[in-house]
Amino acid sequence: MAKHNAFYAQSGGVTAVINASACGVIEACRRHSDRIGHLYAGHNGIIGALLEDLIDTNQESEEAISALRHTPGGAFGSCRYKLKSIETHRTEYERLIEVFKAHDIRYFFYNGGGDSADTCLKVSQLSETMGYPLTAIHVPKTVDNDLPITDNSPGFGSVAKYVATSTREAALDIESMCSTSTKVFILEVMGRHAGWIAAAGALSGESPQQAPHLIIFPEIAFDREKVMARIDEAVKSHGFCVLVVSEGAQYADGTFLTDSGSTDAFGHKQLGGVAPTLASMVKEDLGYKYHWAVADYLQRAARHIASKTDVDQAYAVGEAAVELALAGQNSMMPAIKRVSDTPYEWKIEPAPLSEIANHEKFMPRDYISEDGLYISEAGRRYLAPLILGEDFPPFENGLPKVAKLKKARVDRKLAQFEL
Amino acid sequence: MAKHNAFYAQSGGVTAVINASACGVIEACRRHSDRIGHLYAGHNGIIGALLEDLIDTNQESEEAISALRHTPGGAFGSCRYKLKSIETHRTEYERLIEVFKAHDIRYFFYNGGGDSADTCLKVSQLSETMGYPLTAIHVPKTVDNDLPITDNSPGFGSVAKYVATSTREAALDIESMCSTSTKVFILEVMGRHAGWIAAAGALSGESPQQAPHLIIFPEIAFDREKVMARIDEAVKSHGFCVLVVSEGAQYADGTFLTDSGSTDAFGHKQLGGVAPTLASMVKEDLGYKYHWAVADYLQRAARHIASKTDVDQAYAVGEAAVELALAGQNSMMPAIKRVSDTPYEWKIEPAPLSEIANHEKFMPRDYISEDGLYISEAGRRYLAPLILGEDFPPFENGLPKVAKLKKARVDRKLAQFEL
């Protein structure tokens, strides 16, 4: 069979395991060296394709590629760059096809979330109208867990494990000191629109009688009186209260808690920080001593406490993407299908991109408890398997080892392109 | 030889490994059951002794005690309760002796930082003047690493490893996105008076050419212009800048950066948060997109990423405390003595409490680089061995397992006491 090249790019916010998907894609391509010549990675995601800034992954050693499996971040560079609509920005899409043509790229693997699935679909459609044979496969990734069809998104399970572990550990700290010190601890986690990550905090305990005693979801309108009453109740029953709060916590009118008008020393609106905002309320309404933490990037980069399930799935979708492409399946995404909850079993099934692009999956209301401040049993059943298993990276001098790539660039063949 | 009971209490802020010291004390006592009858633990630290609220550790299974080695927080409860001066509050000290007498306690093991060393010394002095034979041994612990004589304090190495690991992981995240997203990342860590913890962030890289590109110490007066210039330089050279900042960062006049006058929605002074304060400055002076994280309790509770060196040392000082007591050494603390840097070797040596109580060990100026924004080679030589080795806890259902204690209470023999 004819041999052609392939292109891989990372898109959007990176995760602890997106490089495990890269590893899956690259190793699968290498196994099919009879059909795939070079696998080029876009430097800084799709921008690398537009600018013809390509990294030849064939130059990397087996060892370096294998180390991607335990390296967080996006090894080839990712970007927040959304291709605009094909109607108004046709030149960008045409440039992509032009670059692919120049480098004999016939396989396009795009590793990202919902926006990237949409881009991937458009690229595949354009290649068809332009008569350039390209097989486009989307490799799912997002800590937000908001991709449809797939049971979960690679990247989420590891954040979930980090948040549940950190909550359990911090709760033991607060509990041991609460008689004379901090009574309320607030952990702020990611999730601008969906409470998946906050929900994972609940895995730390078995019921709201254990830490975390409550969870604040963006999906549930924030009711200050109700939340404060619940915090007070937890402190009175257990001596302390641990909350996990989503950065997207909002009032009924859609105003974020972080838009509450805090100003800094220069009179600027203080950005971010729902945890300190809530802490101020605790102080104001209840007078308890509090502490707060904002995990921010630490949570999505924490490869050292990744979920083995997540790493395995991230690798598997990368590998499956290549197999799908070689099987001639175009405009698809390898999705994770849950086969059973206990014991947890899953498999990969291809899903058409048209069903994925531009659909966001929100947390079902029935995964949240009736009172809106904890998860339900259904929510726990869904979440629990995703954090299963450990996959510690190798350590050197006390620190996690990470992949060292050469990132050898491919010679440019085309004129410069302006973004 | 006569058989008597012993008392153990945890004091002050807990750590990821203070329970490893508890494990060392308890297992050593059990090995000497011919001389030590019961080992009672104070519920909530020294308050447990004052209130005669004692936990009989002999009721705990071997398995539960062994699990303390991998359980963060203070398993028996700790407290922020400083015994006042013996001159004005003699009744408290007398009460302690009274409780010890009532329960035939002749060994006093106090696990804490500088304040507790002072208490331990006073208790031992009073027992002498009151003619009650008590052997008092201090077991060192503090994430702040500010105890004198001992080369380092158990608890510090694990926070150091957490901070260095988190910095390395988050830096990979920022680096991969910096072409189109966040350019400056600020990680706030503990250390109100000393920069030991912030300094540990530097272990993430090998020089300020790698992340973290700068460190802000409480020991070095904060110079906004200089810091912003350095951030700008890092962004221009590397595309991004990672900073580790101590919560105690302060201006030349001793004002904390967090006292900069931020107010919340209710007009209250916003407490805590040097990271968001610095972030505002970055926005104001440089206009770069930023993110910030505040690790707070997560850092000192992160047993899952504990340093094996730290766990071993925490256990060893607990064990040594019992051996010292049985050898008749009173008013002592088992200190860690560094034998060599590479390969790292250490041993335990007893140090008199009179040399430890009320002496704070600050970071030597020569552990900080000349420009005050990074560590020196001497600092790196000191810090590097303390994070060596991993000691992952066992996991169950994807989460670290923690000790489950019965905490059986000892019958009270005395009248109630008012704190």
mmCIF file of C-alpha atoms in Angstrom, chain A residues 10 12-15 44 47 71-81 161-162 164-182 185 187-188 190 203-205 224 247 260-266 268-273 276-277 280-281 283-284 289-298 300-305 384 387-390 392-393 395-402 404 407, chain B residues 10 12-15 44 47 71-81 161-162 164-182 185 187-188 190 203-205 210 224 247 260-266 268-273 276-277 280-281 283-284 289-298 300-305 384 387-390 392-393 395-402 407:
data_model
loop_
_atom_site.group_PDB
_atom_site.id
_atom_site.type_symbol
_atom_site.label_atom_id
_atom_site.label_comp_id
_atom_site.label_asym_id
_atom_site.label_seq_id
_atom_site.Cartn_x
_atom_site.Cartn_y
_atom_site.Cartn_z
ATOM 1 C CA GLN A 10 -2.379 19.257 20.671
ATOM 2 C CA GLY A 12 -6.479 23.886 24.073
ATOM 3 C CA GLY A 13 -5.748 23.492 27.782
ATOM 4 C CA VAL A 14 -3.277 20.698 28.376
ATOM 5 C CA THR A 15 -3.717 17.855 30.850
ATOM 6 C CA ASN A 44 2.091 24.922 19.353
ATOM 7 C CA ILE A 47 -0.578 27.118 14.640
ATOM 8 C CA THR A 71 5.083 13.683 31.140
ATOM 9 C CA PRO A 72 2.405 16.292 31.892
ATOM 10 C CA GLY A 73 1.744 19.404 29.790
ATOM 11 C CA GLY A 74 1.743 19.453 26.014
ATOM 12 C CA ALA A 75 5.126 18.256 24.808
ATOM 13 C CA PHE A 76 4.820 19.728 21.300
ATOM 14 C CA GLY A 77 3.136 22.906 22.467
ATOM 15 C CA SER A 78 -0.577 23.538 22.483
ATOM 16 C CA CYS A 79 -2.548 26.677 21.766
ATOM 17 C CA ARG A 80 -5.725 28.500 22.399
ATOM 18 C CA TYR A 81 -6.421 29.298 18.773
ATOM 19 C CA LYS A 161 -7.910 11.757 41.444
ATOM 20 C CA TYR A 162 -5.807 14.786 42.346
ATOM 21 C CA ALA A 164 -10.151 13.663 45.721
ATOM 22 C CA THR A 165 -6.685 12.850 47.109
ATOM 23 C CA SER A 166 -5.914 16.460 48.031
ATOM 24 C CA THR A 167 -9.305 16.831 49.702
ATOM 25 C CA ARG A 168 -8.765 13.691 51.759
ATOM 26 C CA GLU A 169 -5.283 14.749 52.828
ATOM 27 C CA ALA A 170 -6.171 18.359 53.649
ATOM 28 C CA ALA A 171 -9.262 17.211 55.540
ATOM 29 C CA LEU A 172 -7.098 15.120 57.872
ATOM 30 C CA ASP A 173 -4.989 18.212 58.498
ATOM 31 C CA ILE A 174 -7.977 20.427 59.323
ATOM 32 C CA GLU A 175 -9.613 17.742 61.455
ATOM 33 C CA SER A 176 -6.556 17.349 63.620
ATOM 34 C CA MET A 177 -6.298 21.073 64.325
ATOM 35 C CA CYS A 178 -9.936 22.163 64.466
ATOM 36 C CA SER A 179 -10.299 22.279 68.232
ATOM 37 C CA THR A 180 -8.085 25.363 68.430
ATOM 38 C CA SER A 181 -7.450 26.468 64.847
ATOM 39 C CA THR A 182 -8.995 26.471 61.353
ATOM 40 C CA PHE A 185 -11.330 24.895 54.604
ATOM 41 C CA LEU A 187 -10.600 24.162 48.022
ATOM 42 C CA GLU A 188 -11.215 25.891 44.702
ATOM 43 C CA MET A 190 -11.473 24.151 37.881
ATOM 44 C CA LEU A 203 -14.870 10.707 46.312
ATOM 45 C CA SER A 204 -12.655 11.678 49.245
ATOM 46 C CA GLY A 205 -15.409 10.557 51.632
ATOM 47 C CA ARG A 224 -25.481 32.163 50.393
ATOM 48 C CA GLU A 247 -14.377 28.232 39.986
ATOM 49 C CA SER A 260 -18.518 40.125 43.417
ATOM 50 C CA GLY A 261 -16.724 43.404 43.115
ATOM 51 C CA SER A 262 -13.524 42.868 45.106
ATOM 52 C CA THR A 263 -10.973 45.486 44.312
ATOM 53 C CA ASP A 264 -7.258 45.418 44.797
ATOM 54 C CA ALA A 265 -4.969 48.105 46.100
ATOM 55 C CA PHE A 266 -5.157 49.963 42.788
ATOM 56 C CA HIS A 268 -8.944 47.195 40.003
ATOM 57 C CA LYS A 269 -11.490 44.457 40.063
ATOM 58 C CA GLN A 270 -9.730 41.439 41.537
ATOM 59 C CA LEU A 271 -9.811 38.581 39.065
ATOM 60 C CA GLY A 272 -10.390 34.981 40.050
ATOM 61 C CA GLY A 273 -10.550 33.494 43.433
ATOM 62 C CA PRO A 276 -11.188 33.806 48.995
ATOM 63 C CA THR A 277 -14.587 35.272 48.133
ATOM 64 C CA SER A 280 -14.862 36.340 53.266
ATOM 65 C CA MET A 281 -18.495 35.257 53.479
ATOM 66 C CA LYS A 283 -15.883 35.269 58.131
ATOM 67 C CA GLU A 284 -18.706 37.753 57.680
ATOM 68 C CA LYS A 289 -11.340 30.779 61.228
ATOM 69 C CA TYR A 290 -10.785 29.630 57.658
ATOM 70 C CA HIS A 291 -8.120 28.673 55.174
ATOM 71 C CA TRP A 292 -8.410 28.334 51.427
ATOM 72 C CA ALA A 293 -6.437 26.857 48.560
ATOM 73 C CA VAL A 294 -6.634 27.428 44.827
ATOM 74 C CA ALA A 295 -5.233 24.448 42.937
ATOM 75 C CA ASP A 296 -5.296 26.099 39.500
ATOM 76 C CA TYR A 297 -2.821 24.520 37.031
ATOM 77 C CA LEU A 298 -1.433 22.235 39.726
ATOM 78 C CA ARG A 300 -4.382 19.522 35.623
ATOM 79 C CA ALA A 301 -0.597 19.088 35.571
ATOM 80 C CA ALA A 302 -0.374 16.640 38.485
ATOM 81 C CA ARG A 303 0.915 13.671 36.537
ATOM 82 C CA HIS A 304 2.526 12.303 39.703
ATOM 83 C CA ILE A 305 -0.920 11.383 41.046
ATOM 84 C CA ALA A 384 -15.604 6.300 41.203
ATOM 85 C CA ILE A 387 -9.753 7.514 39.489
ATOM 86 C CA LEU A 388 -8.849 3.835 39.821
ATOM 87 C CA GLY A 389 -5.244 2.757 39.726
ATOM 88 C CA GLU A 390 -1.931 4.525 40.135
ATOM 89 C CA PHE A 392 3.538 6.876 39.228
ATOM 90 C CA PRO A 393 6.147 8.329 36.896
ATOM 91 C CA PHE A 395 11.649 9.699 39.707
ATOM 92 C CA GLU A 396 15.187 11.017 39.551
ATOM 93 C CA ASN A 397 16.821 13.072 42.311
ATOM 94 C CA GLY A 398 13.491 13.083 44.105
ATOM 95 C CA LEU A 399 11.537 14.556 41.197
ATOM 96 C CA PRO A 400 9.371 13.115 38.413
ATOM 97 C CA LYS A 401 11.355 12.505 35.233
ATOM 98 C CA VAL A 402 9.941 14.070 32.117
ATOM 99 C CA LYS A 404 13.266 15.384 26.731
ATOM 100 C CA LYS A 407 11.879 18.721 18.411
ATOM 101 C CA GLN B 10 1.324 16.350 68.802
ATOM 102 C CA GLY B 12 1.156 22.996 66.393
ATOM 103 C CA GLY B 13 0.639 22.792 62.650
ATOM 104 C CA VAL B 14 0.599 19.204 61.484
ATOM 105 C CA THR B 15 2.666 17.787 58.620
ATOM 106 C CA ASN B 44 -5.671 17.380 70.700
ATOM 107 C CA ILE B 47 -4.830 20.040 75.850
ATOM 108 C CA THR B 71 -1.233 8.964 57.161
ATOM 109 C CA PRO B 72 -0.981 12.769 56.999
ATOM 110 C CA GLY B 73 -2.418 15.155 59.588
ATOM 111 C CA GLY B 74 -2.222 14.614 63.317
ATOM 112 C CA ALA B 75 -3.894 11.308 64.114
ATOM 113 C CA PHE B 76 -4.426 12.061 67.810
ATOM 114 C CA GLY B 77 -5.326 15.697 67.260
ATOM 115 C CA SER B 78 -2.946 18.614 67.564
ATOM 116 C CA CYS B 79 -3.485 22.104 68.887
ATOM 117 C CA ARG B 80 -2.320 25.649 68.720
ATOM 118 C CA TYR B 81 -2.106 26.144 72.469
ATOM 119 C CA LYS B 161 9.193 17.684 47.479
ATOM 120 C CA TYR B 162 5.566 18.689 46.930
ATOM 121 C CA ALA B 164 9.358 21.217 43.685
ATOM 122 C CA THR B 165 7.206 18.564 41.983
ATOM 123 C CA SER B 166 4.210 20.869 41.591
ATOM 124 C CA THR B 167 6.411 23.622 40.199
ATOM 125 C CA ARG B 168 7.951 21.273 37.646
ATOM 126 C CA GLU B 169 4.575 19.924 36.556
ATOM 127 C CA ALA B 170 2.827 23.295 36.368
ATOM 128 C CA ALA B 171 5.799 24.785 34.498
ATOM 129 C CA LEU B 172 5.401 22.180 31.751
ATOM 130 C CA ASP B 173 1.753 23.181 31.497
ATOM 131 C CA ILE B 174 2.499 26.906 31.196
ATOM 132 C CA GLU B 175 5.368 26.325 28.784
ATOM 133 C CA SER B 176 3.194 24.365 26.399
ATOM 134 C CA MET B 177 0.510 27.059 26.257
ATOM 135 C CA CYS B 178 2.518 30.259 26.515
ATOM 136 C CA SER B 179 2.505 31.175 22.834
ATOM 137 C CA THR B 180 -1.197 32.014 22.995
ATOM 138 C CA SER B 181 -2.199 31.870 26.663
ATOM 139 C CA THR B 182 -0.834 32.355 30.189
ATOM 140 C CA PHE B 185 2.354 31.664 36.729
ATOM 141 C CA LEU B 187 2.668 29.628 43.066
ATOM 142 C CA GLU B 188 2.195 30.796 46.645
ATOM 143 C CA MET B 190 3.930 28.619 53.106
ATOM 144 C CA LEU B 203 14.830 22.228 42.922
ATOM 145 C CA SER B 204 12.345 21.950 40.048
ATOM 146 C CA GLY B 205 15.001 23.290 37.679
ATOM 147 C CA GLN B 210 14.557 26.899 33.920
ATOM 148 C CA ARG B 224 8.476 45.679 42.842
ATOM 149 C CA GLU B 247 3.301 33.876 51.847
ATOM 150 C CA SER B 260 -1.530 45.919 50.562
ATOM 151 C CA GLY B 261 -5.004 47.116 51.263
ATOM 152 C CA SER B 262 -7.144 44.927 49.029
ATOM 153 C CA THR B 263 -10.751 45.065 50.071
ATOM 154 C CA ASP B 264 -13.517 42.632 49.335
ATOM 155 C CA ALA B 265 -17.091 43.325 48.316
ATOM 156 C CA PHE B 266 -17.967 44.268 51.886
ATOM 157 C CA HIS B 268 -13.151 44.303 54.457
ATOM 158 C CA LYS B 269 -9.464 43.959 54.125
ATOM 159 C CA GLN B 270 -8.871 40.823 52.111
ATOM 160 C CA LEU B 271 -6.803 38.363 54.090
ATOM 161 C CA GLY B 272 -4.100 36.191 52.606
ATOM 162 C CA GLY B 273 -3.240 35.780 49.015
ATOM 163 C CA PRO B 276 -3.285 37.281 43.645
ATOM 164 C CA THR B 277 -1.627 40.461 44.928
ATOM 165 C CA SER B 280 -2.411 42.232 40.040
ATOM 166 C CA MET B 281 1.010 43.839 39.868
ATOM 167 C CA LYS B 283 -1.229 42.857 35.117
ATOM 168 C CA GLU B 284 -0.696 46.477 36.109
ATOM 169 C CA LYS B 289 -1.893 37.042 31.126
ATOM 170 C CA TYR B 290 -1.342 35.276 34.417
ATOM 171 C CA HIS B 291 -2.571 32.428 36.575
ATOM 172 C CA TRP B 292 -1.914 31.803 40.231
ATOM 173 C CA ALA B 293 -2.263 28.973 42.709
ATOM 174 C CA VAL B 294 -2.263 28.934 46.489
ATOM 175 C CA ALA B 295 -1.264 25.513 47.802
ATOM 176 C CA ASP B 296 -2.090 26.242 51.450
ATOM 177 C CA TYR B 297 -2.769 23.073 53.504
ATOM 178 C CA LEU B 298 -2.451 20.894 50.405
ATOM 179 C CA ARG B 300 1.797 20.191 54.190
ATOM 180 C CA ALA B 301 -0.778 17.379 53.966
ATOM 181 C CA ALA B 302 0.487 15.879 50.702
ATOM 182 C CA ARG B 303 1.581 12.538 52.088
ATOM 183 C CA HIS B 304 1.079 10.961 48.655
ATOM 184 C CA ILE B 305 4.205 12.758 47.400
ATOM 185 C CA ALA B 384 18.569 18.663 47.307
ATOM 186 C CA ILE B 387 13.472 15.449 48.847
ATOM 187 C CA LEU B 388 15.181 12.204 47.885
ATOM 188 C CA GLY B 389 13.204 9.011 47.595
ATOM 189 C CA GLU B 390 9.523 8.208 47.268
ATOM 190 C CA PHE B 392 3.922 6.208 48.231
ATOM 191 C CA PRO B 393 1.142 5.213 50.600
ATOM 192 C CA PHE B 395 -4.057 3.042 47.720
ATOM 193 C CA GLU B 396 -7.579 1.658 47.859
ATOM 194 C CA ASN B 397 -10.306 2.540 45.381
ATOM 195 C CA GLY B 398 -7.924 5.011 43.797
ATOM 196 C CA LEU B 399 -7.246 6.943 47.005
ATOM 197 C CA PRO B 400 -4.521 6.852 49.658
ATOM 198 C CA LYS B 401 -5.424 4.607 52.567
ATOM 199 C CA VAL B 402 -5.193 6.218 55.975
ATOM 200 C CA LYS B 407 -8.908 6.225 70.092
#
